[in-house]
GROMACS .gro file of C-alpha atoms in nm:
model
  484
    1MET     CA    1   4.563   6.683   2.322
    2SER     CA    2   4.386   6.516   2.045
    3ASP     CA    3   4.096   6.663   1.977
    4PRO     CA    4   3.760   6.428   2.109
    5ARG     CA    5   3.510   6.532   1.811
    6ASN     CA    6   3.750   6.340   1.599
    7SER     CA    7   3.723   6.020   1.789
    8THR     CA    8   3.394   6.040   1.816
    9ASP     CA    9   3.363   6.077   1.489
   10GLY     CA   10   3.613   5.777   1.468
   11GLY     CA   11   3.406   5.576   1.652
   12MET     CA   12   3.082   5.625   1.508
   13THR     CA   13   3.241   5.569   1.169
   14CYS     CA   14   3.385   5.286   1.269
   15LEU     CA   15   3.043   5.200   1.426
   16LYS     CA   16   2.895   5.225   1.079
   17ASP     CA   17   3.136   5.018   0.888
   18VAL     CA   18   3.031   4.745   1.077
   19LYS     CA   19   2.671   4.789   1.016
   20SER     CA   20   2.712   4.786   0.713
   21SER     CA   21   2.925   4.487   0.684
   22ILE     CA   22   2.648   4.302   0.888
   23TRP     CA   23   2.405   4.394   0.661
   24ALA     CA   24   2.600   4.315   0.347
   25ALA     CA   25   2.649   3.986   0.455
   26ILE     CA   26   2.307   3.986   0.532
   27LEU     CA   27   2.183   4.091   0.171
   28SER     CA   28   2.453   3.838   0.048
   29GLU     CA   29   2.316   3.550   0.192
   30VAL     CA   30   1.924   3.636   0.053
   31GLN     CA   31   2.050   3.700  -0.299
   32SER     CA   32   2.289   3.383  -0.301
   33ARG     CA   33   1.935   3.179  -0.217
   34GLY     CA   34   1.689   3.334  -0.407
   35ASN     CA   35   1.975   3.247  -0.732
   36THR     CA   36   2.000   2.875  -0.637
   37LYS     CA   37   1.779   2.681  -0.840
   38LEU     CA   38   1.709   2.285  -0.822
   39PRO     CA   39   1.915   2.122  -1.045
   40THR     CA   40   1.757   1.981  -1.348
   41THR     CA   41   2.064   1.720  -1.403
   42LYS     CA   42   1.989   1.468  -1.075
   43SER     CA   43   1.821   1.129  -1.116
   44VAL     CA   44   1.790   0.816  -0.980
   45LEU     CA   45   1.884   0.444  -1.121
   46VAL     CA   46   1.624   0.192  -1.034
   47LEU     CA   47   1.807  -0.179  -1.024
   48GLY     CA   48   1.616  -0.516  -0.963
   49GLU     CA   49   1.465  -0.852  -1.047
   50ASN     CA   50   1.186  -0.854  -1.232
   51GLU     CA   51   0.799  -0.832  -0.981
   52SER     CA   52   0.939  -0.689  -0.689
   53GLY     CA   53   0.770  -0.400  -0.752
   54LYS     CA   54   1.050  -0.146  -0.965
   55THR     CA   55   0.741   0.043  -1.172
   56THR     CA   56   0.496   0.044  -0.932
   57LEU     CA   57   0.721   0.184  -0.653
   58ILE     CA   58   0.798   0.481  -0.898
   59ALA     CA   59   0.469   0.502  -1.021
   60LYS     CA   60   0.400   0.546  -0.621
   61LEU     CA   61   0.597   0.805  -0.632
   62GLN     CA   62   0.483   1.015  -0.935
   63GLY     CA   63   0.191   0.978  -0.780
   64VAL     CA   64   0.027   0.749  -1.083
   65GLU     CA   65  -0.284   0.475  -0.981
   66ASP     CA   66  -0.229   0.259  -1.332
   67PRO     CA   67   0.152   0.183  -1.359
   68LYS     CA   68   0.250   0.064  -1.718
   69LYS     CA   69   0.613  -0.165  -1.740
   70GLY     CA   70   0.830  -0.174  -2.017
   71SER     CA   71   1.055  -0.381  -2.108
   72GLY     CA   72   1.474  -0.290  -2.121
   73LEU     CA   73   1.501   0.064  -2.029
   74GLU     CA   74   1.227   0.283  -1.878
   75TYR     CA   75   1.242   0.642  -1.852
   76ALA     CA   76   1.041   0.875  -1.561
   77TYR     CA   77   1.025   1.154  -1.378
   78ILE     CA   78   0.966   1.302  -1.061
   79ASP     CA   79   0.820   1.628  -0.998
   80VAL     CA   80   1.003   1.746  -0.735
   81ARG     CA   81   0.872   2.110  -0.544
   82ASP     CA   82   1.102   2.329  -0.257
   83GLU     CA   83   0.823   2.504  -0.064
   84TYR     CA   84   1.089   2.748   0.057
   85ARG     CA   85   1.213   2.849  -0.262
   86ASP     CA   86   0.925   2.851  -0.419
   87ASP     CA   87   1.098   2.668  -0.702
   88ASN     CA   88   0.976   2.305  -0.894
   89THR     CA   89   1.194   2.079  -1.154
   90ARG     CA   90   1.173   1.740  -1.263
   91LEU     CA   91   1.394   1.433  -1.124
   92ARG     CA   92   1.531   1.165  -1.413
   93VAL     CA   93   1.442   0.841  -1.273
   94TRP     CA   94   1.580   0.461  -1.496
   95VAL     CA   95   1.460   0.194  -1.460
   96LEU     CA   96   1.689  -0.138  -1.631
   97ASP     CA   97   1.490  -0.445  -1.676
   98GLY     CA   98   1.510  -0.720  -1.424
   99ASP     CA   99   1.646  -0.911  -1.681
  100PRO     CA  100   2.095  -0.880  -1.653
  101GLU     CA  101   2.101  -0.977  -2.045
  102HIS     CA  102   1.977  -0.544  -2.039
  103SER     CA  103   2.277  -0.421  -1.836
  104HIS     CA  104   2.467  -0.293  -2.112
  105LEU     CA  105   2.142  -0.023  -2.148
  106LEU     CA  106   2.280   0.101  -1.795
  107GLU     CA  107   2.578   0.281  -2.060
  108PHE     CA  108   2.247   0.537  -2.115
  109ALA     CA  109   2.182   0.618  -1.758
  110LEU     CA  110   2.504   0.609  -1.609
  111ASN     CA  111   2.800   0.732  -1.797
  112GLU     CA  112   3.059   0.916  -1.735
  113GLU     CA  113   2.871   1.247  -1.749
  114THR     CA  114   2.566   1.165  -1.495
  115PHE     CA  115   2.791   0.967  -1.279
  116PRO     CA  116   2.786   1.223  -1.036
  117ASP     CA  117   2.427   1.327  -1.023
  118THR     CA  118   2.309   0.938  -0.989
  119MET     CA  119   2.145   0.783  -0.725
  120ILE     CA  120   2.117   0.414  -0.750
  121MET     CA  121   1.829   0.259  -0.607
  122PHE     CA  122   1.844  -0.124  -0.523
  123SER     CA  123   1.472  -0.277  -0.520
  124VAL     CA  124   1.453  -0.635  -0.358
  125SER     CA  125   1.072  -0.781  -0.296
  126MET     CA  126   0.908  -0.991   0.006
  127THR     CA  127   0.721  -1.222  -0.219
  128SER     CA  128   1.122  -1.366  -0.246
  129PRO     CA  129   1.274  -1.348   0.106
  130TRP     CA  130   1.516  -1.634   0.053
  131ALA     CA  131   1.648  -1.505  -0.315
  132MET     CA  132   1.718  -1.125  -0.251
  133LEU     CA  133   2.020  -1.109  -0.073
  134ASP     CA  134   2.155  -1.291  -0.391
  135GLN     CA  135   1.996  -1.038  -0.557
  136LEU     CA  136   2.123  -0.739  -0.377
  137GLN     CA  137   2.486  -0.880  -0.429
  138ASN     CA  138   2.492  -0.950  -0.756
  139TRP     CA  139   2.291  -0.649  -0.902
  140ALA     CA  140   2.616  -0.459  -0.668
  141THR     CA  141   2.856  -0.640  -0.925
  142ILE     CA  142   2.725  -0.597  -1.178
  143LEU     CA  143   2.724  -0.216  -1.120
  144GLN     CA  144   3.086  -0.303  -0.991
  145ASP     CA  145   3.167  -0.399  -1.318
  146HIS     CA  146   2.978  -0.154  -1.551
  147ILE     CA  147   3.130   0.171  -1.383
  148ASP     CA  148   3.519  -0.097  -1.392
  149LYS     CA  149   3.445  -0.016  -1.821
  150LEU     CA  150   3.359   0.378  -1.787
  151ASN     CA  151   3.629   0.626  -1.830
  152LEU     CA  152   3.661   0.807  -1.499
  153SER     CA  153   3.990   0.901  -1.352
  154ALA     CA  154   4.119   0.783  -1.012
  155ASP     CA  155   4.110   1.076  -0.926
  156PHE     CA  156   3.726   1.074  -0.982
  157ILE     CA  157   3.670   0.822  -0.832
  158GLN     CA  158   3.861   0.879  -0.492
  159GLU     CA  159   3.696   1.203  -0.463
  160ARG     CA  160   3.373   1.039  -0.464
  161LYS     CA  161   3.465   0.787  -0.235
  162GLN     CA  162   3.543   1.093  -0.021
  163SER     CA  163   3.195   1.276  -0.102
  164VAL     CA  164   2.983   0.915  -0.007
  165LEU     CA  165   3.230   0.960   0.342
  166LYS     CA  166   3.159   1.263   0.413
  167ARG     CA  167   2.790   1.242   0.364
  168TRP     CA  168   2.818   0.923   0.611
  169GLN     CA  169   3.004   1.076   0.908
  170GLU     CA  170   2.780   1.386   0.841
  171TYR     CA  171   2.529   1.203   0.986
  172ILE     CA  172   2.327   1.383   1.245
  173GLU     CA  173   1.975   1.283   1.484
  174PRO     CA  174   1.703   1.468   1.335
  175GLY     CA  175   1.634   1.570   1.697
  176ASP     CA  176   2.011   1.734   1.719
  177GLU     CA  177   2.019   1.893   1.427
  178LEU     CA  178   1.907   2.226   1.452
  179GLU     CA  179   2.105   2.224   1.781
  180ALA     CA  180   2.464   2.148   1.523
  181SER     CA  181   2.376   2.437   1.295
  182SER     CA  182   2.295   2.680   1.532
  183PRO     CA  183   2.573   2.968   1.544
  184MET     CA  184   2.606   2.901   1.922
  185ARG     CA  185   2.701   2.561   1.853
  186HIS     CA  186   2.971   2.667   1.525
  187SER     CA  187   3.123   2.934   1.760
  188THR     CA  188   3.195   2.709   2.040
  189ARG     CA  189   3.372   2.410   1.777
  190THR     CA  190   3.755   2.362   1.794
  191LEU     CA  191   3.999   2.321   1.542
  192GLU     CA  192   4.068   1.998   1.758
  193ASP     CA  193   3.755   1.938   1.673
  194ASP     CA  194   3.724   1.929   1.319
  195LEU     CA  195   4.027   1.772   1.270
  196LEU     CA  196   3.875   1.439   1.526
  197ASP     CA  197   3.554   1.465   1.314
  198GLU     CA  198   3.798   1.385   0.988
  199GLU     CA  199   4.018   1.154   1.124
  200LEU     CA  200   3.695   0.975   1.338
  201PRO     CA  201   3.763   0.552   1.250
  202LEU     CA  202   3.509   0.370   1.019
  203GLY     CA  203   3.345   0.069   1.219
  204GLU     CA  204   3.350  -0.277   1.169
  205GLY     CA  205   3.213  -0.332   0.759
  206THR     CA  206   3.139  -0.008   0.720
  207LEU     CA  207   3.167   0.090   0.323
  208THR     CA  208   3.400  -0.162   0.237
  209ARG     CA  209   3.312  -0.155  -0.121
  210ASN     CA  210   3.269   0.245  -0.116
  211LEU     CA  211   3.148   0.260  -0.522
  212GLY     CA  212   3.091   0.626  -0.484
  213LEU     CA  213   2.759   0.695  -0.526
  214ASP     CA  214   2.514   0.718  -0.302
  215MET     CA  215   2.267   0.497  -0.297
  216VAL     CA  216   1.907   0.281  -0.090
  217VAL     CA  217   1.819  -0.020  -0.064
  218VAL     CA  218   1.408  -0.055  -0.075
  219VAL     CA  219   1.246  -0.408   0.069
  220THR     CA  220   0.890  -0.365  -0.149
  221LYS     CA  221   0.560  -0.531  -0.059
  222THR     CA  222   0.612  -0.600   0.322
  223ASP     CA  223   0.209  -0.671   0.341
  224TYR     CA  224   0.343  -1.042   0.222
  225MET     CA  225   0.504  -1.044   0.564
  226GLY     CA  226   0.112  -1.180   0.687
  227THR     CA  227   0.133  -1.495   0.451
  228LEU     CA  228   0.460  -1.571   0.497
  229GLU     CA  229   0.383  -1.628   0.871
  230LYS     CA  230   0.081  -1.760   0.736
  231ASP     CA  231   0.161  -1.996   0.507
  232MET     CA  232   0.502  -2.063   0.571
  233ASP     CA  233   0.567  -2.079   0.949
  234TYR     CA  234   0.829  -1.796   0.934
  235ARG     CA  235   0.834  -1.577   1.310
  236ASP     CA  236   0.981  -1.250   1.395
  237GLU     CA  237   1.320  -1.420   1.464
  238HIS     CA  238   1.351  -1.470   1.074
  239PHE     CA  239   1.236  -1.122   1.005
  240ASP     CA  240   1.528  -0.998   1.237
  241PHE     CA  241   1.784  -1.299   1.049
  242ILE     CA  242   1.696  -1.113   0.689
  243GLN     CA  243   1.663  -0.758   0.789
  244GLN     CA  244   2.024  -0.812   0.989
  245TRP     CA  245   2.164  -0.938   0.662
  246ILE     CA  246   2.064  -0.635   0.493
  247ARG     CA  247   2.133  -0.377   0.717
  248ARG     CA  248   2.548  -0.549   0.658
  249PHE     CA  249   2.504  -0.512   0.293
  250CYS     CA  250   2.383  -0.173   0.371
  251LEU     CA  251   2.657  -0.126   0.530
  252GLN     CA  252   2.976  -0.262   0.337
  253TYR     CA  253   2.776  -0.012   0.066
  254GLY     CA  254   2.722   0.283   0.273
  255ALA     CA  255   2.336   0.267   0.130
  256ALA     CA  256   1.990   0.330   0.340
  257LEU     CA  257   1.709   0.103   0.390
  258PHE     CA  258   1.328   0.194   0.379
  259TYR     CA  259   1.078  -0.078   0.367
  260THR     CA  260   0.770  -0.025   0.188
  261SER     CA  261   0.423  -0.156   0.104
  262VAL     CA  262   0.256   0.022  -0.200
  263LYS     CA  263  -0.069  -0.142  -0.058
  264GLU     CA  264  -0.114   0.007   0.215
  265ASP     CA  265   0.110   0.226   0.188
  266LYS     CA  266   0.407   0.188   0.432
  267ASN     CA  267   0.714   0.436   0.375
  268CYS     CA  268   0.608   0.533   0.033
  269ASP     CA  269   0.607   0.939   0.153
  270LEU     CA  270   0.941   0.890   0.366
  271LEU     CA  271   1.114   0.704   0.116
  272TYR     CA  272   0.986   1.017  -0.148
  273LYS     CA  273   1.125   1.294   0.114
  274TYR     CA  274   1.465   1.064   0.158
  275LEU     CA  275   1.565   1.105  -0.211
  276VAL     CA  276   1.488   1.490  -0.206
  277HIS     CA  277   1.673   1.540   0.045
  278ARG     CA  278   2.005   1.335  -0.036
  279ILE     CA  279   1.987   1.466  -0.412
  280TYR     CA  280   1.839   1.827  -0.322
  281HIS     CA  281   1.926   1.837   0.008
  282LEU     CA  282   1.582   1.975   0.164
  283PRO     CA  283   1.513   1.934   0.418
  284PHE     CA  284   1.447   1.559   0.612
  285ARG     CA  285   1.362   1.537   0.951
  286THR     CA  286   1.247   1.184   1.057
  287PRO     CA  287   1.469   1.001   1.290
  288ALA     CA  288   1.579   0.573   1.152
  289LEU     CA  289   1.282   0.350   1.260
  290VAL     CA  290   1.320  -0.029   1.404
  291VAL     CA  291   1.049  -0.116   1.575
  292GLU     CA  292   0.816  -0.204   1.328
  293LYS     CA  293   0.955  -0.516   1.149
  294ASP     CA  294   0.655  -0.446   0.810
  295ALA     CA  295   0.791  -0.049   0.801
  296VAL     CA  296   1.167  -0.015   0.872
  297LEU     CA  297   1.402   0.313   0.796
  298ILE     CA  298   1.745   0.353   0.801
  299PRO     CA  299   1.916   0.651   0.626
  300SER     CA  300   2.247   0.633   0.600
  301GLY     CA  301   2.529   0.688   0.815
  302TRP     CA  302   2.294   0.583   1.078
  303ASP     CA  303   2.335   0.184   1.149
  304ASN     CA  304   2.627   0.023   1.280
  305MET     CA  305   2.725  -0.314   1.425
  306LYS     CA  306   2.673  -0.265   1.730
  307LYS     CA  307   2.303  -0.122   1.669
  308ILE     CA  308   2.259  -0.454   1.443
  309SER     CA  309   2.346  -0.690   1.715
  310ILE     CA  310   2.003  -0.622   1.882
  311LEU     CA  311   1.847  -0.842   1.659
  312TYR     CA  312   2.027  -1.113   1.753
  313GLU     CA  313   1.865  -1.114   2.074
  314ASN     CA  314   1.553  -1.245   1.959
  315MET     CA  315   1.743  -1.516   1.745
  316GLN     CA  316   1.692  -1.856   1.974
  317SER     CA  317   1.700  -2.171   1.683
  318MET     CA  318   1.953  -1.991   1.471
  319LYS     CA  319   2.301  -1.806   1.445
  320PRO     CA  320   2.374  -1.484   1.296
  321ASP     CA  321   2.658  -1.561   1.151
  322ASP     CA  322   2.490  -1.833   0.992
  323TYR     CA  323   2.451  -1.911   0.599
  324TYR     CA  324   2.184  -1.681   0.466
  325THR     CA  325   1.983  -1.964   0.241
  326ASP     CA  326   2.012  -2.237   0.532
  327VAL     CA  327   1.774  -2.011   0.756
  328ILE     CA  328   1.558  -1.858   0.449
  329SER     CA  329   1.573  -2.146   0.227
  330ARG     CA  330   1.397  -2.184  -0.086
  331PRO     CA  331   1.052  -2.361  -0.048
  332GLN     CA  332   1.060  -2.687  -0.220
  333THR     CA  333   0.834  -2.654  -0.598
  334ARG     CA  334   0.502  -2.805  -0.612
  335LYS     CA  335   0.353  -2.913  -0.916
  336PRO     CA  336   0.082  -2.681  -1.038
  337ILE     CA  337  -0.203  -2.885  -0.972
  338THR     CA  338  -0.474  -2.888  -1.240
  339ARG     CA  339  -0.895  -2.936  -1.138
  340GLU     CA  340  -1.090  -3.039  -1.393
  341THR     CA  341  -1.423  -3.022  -1.380
  342GLU     CA  342  -1.591  -3.278  -1.159
  343ILE     CA  343  -1.821  -3.546  -1.265
  344HIS     CA  344  -2.045  -3.672  -1.065
  345ALA     CA  345  -2.161  -4.056  -1.150
  346GLU     CA  346  -2.501  -4.146  -1.206
  347ASP     CA  347  -2.653  -4.408  -1.018
  348GLU     CA  348  -2.589  -4.710  -1.171
  349GLN     CA  349  -2.949  -4.884  -1.120
  350GLN     CA  350  -3.107  -4.557  -1.342
  351PHE     CA  351  -2.848  -4.615  -1.572
  352LEU     CA  352  -2.940  -4.930  -1.658
  353ILE     CA  353  -3.240  -4.880  -1.626
  354LYS     CA  354  -3.245  -4.590  -1.934
  355GLN     CA  355  -3.012  -4.840  -2.160
  356GLN     CA  356  -3.340  -5.119  -2.109
  357GLN     CA  357  -3.513  -4.864  -2.243
  358LEU     CA  358  -3.328  -4.734  -2.542
  359LEU     CA  359  -3.269  -5.168  -2.627
  360GLN     CA  360  -3.596  -5.258  -2.641
  361GLN     CA  361  -3.688  -4.891  -2.854
  362GLY     CA  362  -3.452  -4.951  -3.097
  363GLY     CA  363  -3.199  -4.603  -3.039
  364THR     CA  364  -2.898  -4.614  -2.930
  365PRO     CA  365  -2.734  -4.681  -2.581
  366SER     CA  366  -2.551  -4.402  -2.431
  367ALA     CA  367  -2.158  -4.378  -2.332
  368PRO     CA  368  -2.110  -4.415  -1.998
  369LEU     CA  369  -2.019  -4.097  -1.765
  370GLY     CA  370  -1.702  -4.018  -1.842
  371MET     CA  371  -1.638  -4.205  -2.140
  372THR     CA  372  -1.670  -4.014  -2.456
  373ARG     CA  373  -1.892  -4.086  -2.775
  374GLN     CA  374  -1.520  -4.288  -2.965
  375GLU     CA  375  -1.491  -4.482  -2.654
  376SER     CA  376  -1.833  -4.664  -2.588
  377PRO     CA  377  -1.867  -5.038  -2.645
  378MET     CA  378  -2.207  -5.014  -2.670
  379ARG     CA  379  -2.185  -4.745  -3.025
  380THR     CA  380  -2.325  -4.789  -3.356
  381PRO     CA  381  -2.136  -4.681  -3.596
  382THR     CA  382  -2.278  -4.446  -3.860
  383SER     CA  383  -2.035  -4.472  -4.100
  384SER     CA  384  -2.012  -4.689  -4.492
  385LYS     CA  385  -1.719  -4.787  -4.317
  386THR     CA  386  -1.742  -4.889  -3.955
  387SER     CA  387  -2.084  -5.054  -4.153
  388ASP     CA  388  -1.902  -5.275  -4.322
  389ARG     CA  389  -1.734  -5.439  -3.987
  390ARG     CA  390  -2.081  -5.475  -3.893
  391THR     CA  391  -2.115  -5.827  -4.059
  392SER     CA  392  -1.899  -6.109  -3.935
  393ALA     CA  393  -1.814  -6.450  -4.207
  394THR     CA  394  -1.954  -6.695  -4.160
  395PRO     CA  395  -1.790  -7.070  -4.275
  396GLY     CA  396  -1.945  -7.203  -4.607
  397SER     CA  397  -2.165  -6.897  -4.660
  398GLN     CA  398  -2.220  -6.739  -4.903
  399GLY     CA  399  -2.310  -6.367  -4.820
  400SER     CA  400  -2.273  -6.304  -4.402
  401PRO     CA  401  -2.519  -6.166  -4.275
  402LYS     CA  402  -2.499  -5.816  -4.098
  403LYS     CA  403  -2.484  -5.853  -3.655
  404MET     CA  404  -2.832  -5.735  -3.533
  405ASP     CA  405  -2.808  -5.480  -3.233
  406GLY     CA  406  -2.982  -5.532  -2.900
  407ALA     CA  407  -3.362  -5.430  -3.015
  408LYS     CA  408  -3.382  -5.641  -3.272
  409VAL     CA  409  -3.241  -5.929  -3.116
  410GLY     CA  410  -3.527  -5.920  -2.851
  411ALA     CA  411  -3.765  -5.873  -3.136
  412ALA     CA  412  -3.674  -6.160  -3.346
  413ALA     CA  413  -3.650  -6.409  -3.049
  414GLY     CA  414  -4.041  -6.249  -2.951
  415GLY     CA  415  -4.134  -6.374  -3.376
  416GLU     CA  416  -4.131  -6.762  -3.228
  417GLY     CA  417  -4.463  -6.625  -3.081
  418VAL     CA  418  -4.587  -6.462  -3.351
  419LEU     CA  419  -4.523  -6.777  -3.591
  420ALA     CA  420  -4.719  -7.087  -3.292
  421ASN     CA  421  -5.047  -6.777  -3.296
  422PHE     CA  422  -4.989  -6.770  -3.631
  423PHE     CA  423  -5.037  -7.225  -3.722
  424ASN     CA  424  -5.317  -7.198  -3.374
  425SER     CA  425  -5.453  -6.983  -3.537
  426LEU     CA  426  -5.485  -7.202  -3.910
  427LEU     CA  427  -5.589  -7.502  -3.682
  428HIS     CA  428  -5.879  -7.326  -3.537
  429LYS     CA  429  -5.930  -7.072  -3.852
  430LYS     CA  430  -6.298  -7.215  -3.996
  431THR     CA  431  -6.228  -7.181  -4.385
  432GLY     CA  432  -6.431  -7.308  -4.698
  433SER     CA  433  -6.379  -7.747  -4.854
  434PRO     CA  434  -6.031  -7.799  -4.854
  435SER     CA  435  -5.837  -7.838  -5.212
  436PRO     CA  436  -5.865  -8.126  -5.395
  437GLY     CA  437  -5.665  -8.383  -5.268
  438MET     CA  438  -5.615  -8.330  -4.886
  439ASP     CA  439  -5.914  -8.381  -4.670
  440LYS     CA  440  -5.884  -8.186  -4.341
  441ALA     CA  441  -5.706  -8.449  -4.169
  442ALA     CA  442  -5.426  -8.374  -4.273
  443VAL     CA  443  -5.436  -8.031  -4.286
  444ARG     CA  444  -5.411  -8.092  -3.933
  445SER     CA  445  -5.167  -8.363  -3.926
  446ASP     CA  446  -4.941  -8.114  -4.069
  447ALA     CA  447  -4.970  -7.778  -3.914
  448ALA     CA  448  -4.973  -7.985  -3.575
  449ALA     CA  449  -4.567  -8.137  -3.710
  450GLU     CA  450  -4.517  -7.780  -3.802
  451LEU     CA  451  -4.576  -7.666  -3.490
  452ASP     CA  452  -4.360  -7.973  -3.338
  453ARG     CA  453  -4.097  -7.896  -3.483
  454LEU     CA  454  -3.997  -7.569  -3.444
  455THR     CA  455  -4.073  -7.604  -3.068
  456ARG     CA  456  -3.788  -7.880  -3.038
  457ASN     CA  457  -3.577  -7.677  -3.289
  458LYS     CA  458  -3.523  -7.399  -3.174
  459LYS     CA  459  -3.335  -7.145  -3.414
  460PRO     CA  460  -3.327  -6.832  -3.485
  461PRO     CA  461  -3.454  -6.664  -3.770
  462SER     CA  462  -3.332  -6.491  -4.002
  463PRO     CA  463  -3.248  -6.105  -3.868
  464THR     CA  464  -3.361  -5.963  -4.165
  465GLY     CA  465  -3.684  -6.125  -4.217
  466SER     CA  466  -4.054  -6.019  -4.003
  467PRO     CA  467  -4.253  -6.312  -3.872
  468ASP     CA  468  -4.498  -6.259  -4.127
  469SER     CA  469  -4.226  -6.327  -4.344
  470SER     CA  470  -4.084  -6.640  -4.146
  471ALA     CA  471  -4.397  -6.771  -4.183
  472ASN     CA  472  -4.449  -6.719  -4.507
  473SER     CA  473  -4.151  -6.845  -4.556
  474SER     CA  474  -4.267  -7.222  -4.409
  475LEU     CA  475  -4.558  -7.255  -4.520
  476GLU     CA  476  -4.471  -7.206  -4.938
  477GLN     CA  477  -4.059  -7.448  -4.819
  478PRO     CA  478  -4.202  -7.760  -4.682
  479PRO     CA  479  -3.995  -7.890  -4.426
  480SER     CA  480  -3.655  -8.136  -4.494
  481SER     CA  481  -3.618  -8.481  -4.364
  482THR     CA  482  -3.313  -8.303  -4.168
  483ASP     CA  483  -3.550  -8.199  -3.987
  484CYS     CA  484  -3.803  -8.372  -3.939
   0.00000   0.00000   0.00000
């Protein structure tokens, strides 16, 4: 018979071995977690058109309030901290210029060495919804062409595609995550369940263009939706039509979708958490958000065509398969309106009164409002060249008299009255004895004849002469026979 003490000692030894193995496993797991540091080789490559909000969005993720835009290929970094491990690192960010001419710079951000550690972010703006789908397809084509130029083996590409496919199929709703990771859940799983997961077919239009890279599509400036509704008569069905086409694009590439607004701080913090979740496998417990049209959040692996078809119910004036730009058309370009300085017209009577006063004073009349000095028809030339043009040549005369301006014409017209007063004064002026050979009757007769001549012949006096000089010349030169 066996000694009972030996059996007891054997049971105790077996129990000790089990306990020691459990503690060893726990210590090993703790040690492995403690030694795991956040990698420093991870990066995000941002692609999108100019003015699509790329630089502003990255600055928001960095916590920078004053972003500075560069050119070509910009480099930045985002500080990442793991509170659980008490570790931190820097996530590198490459922002490519929106001009496709700079696509050759992609080799510095995405190459054979950095391919496994790079995540792609496509950026489009809600300020130009008619161009979003074309922009996404254009940048995806540029990315595909660049990948084809890389020296990557077919096995490596296939391995990367399988990794993307696996992560898509392993997506679990945040509410079921704890249950799926619990020991009870794992203990009840069978080999048949694992094989079923691996052979699970993909849905319609899912990962048909798998590039082997983790992707996220970000629609920026969603606060502009209010302007689209007000100025361009956009309705909810238009935004649903846009969303369903973008979600189809995301399905093809296995990308997540985020609607963000830096101005209103919508989904920016969630985008940061999602990036570090996909890159560093940190927890992300936010479910998909599809209720608010300007704050959509769809994680990679959640969406399918059946969920997208829910948006079709709100489309009344369009069909889901309508060509994108037929429904979301580019607005007609209007010529920019150049607003000139408003000119207030002066009252016509007031303007004429001022001109009359200037003419009477001998000044230069001012040009009407809206007419420059050069355009004024009443402008008096001041240069010597223009003064020559004021002279008018009279046929048969020597020395062309200068033209008179309005003030001098008015003064000359009143010269006859002055001359008449002068002769009247001669008629009534009591002077001394007349000169020899002339009596008072002869003087009166000559003066009356001269006054009568001036009254009958109203010829304008010389513009260069004054009234006094005209009178003197009349006295010094007797009238010709033709005048009489």
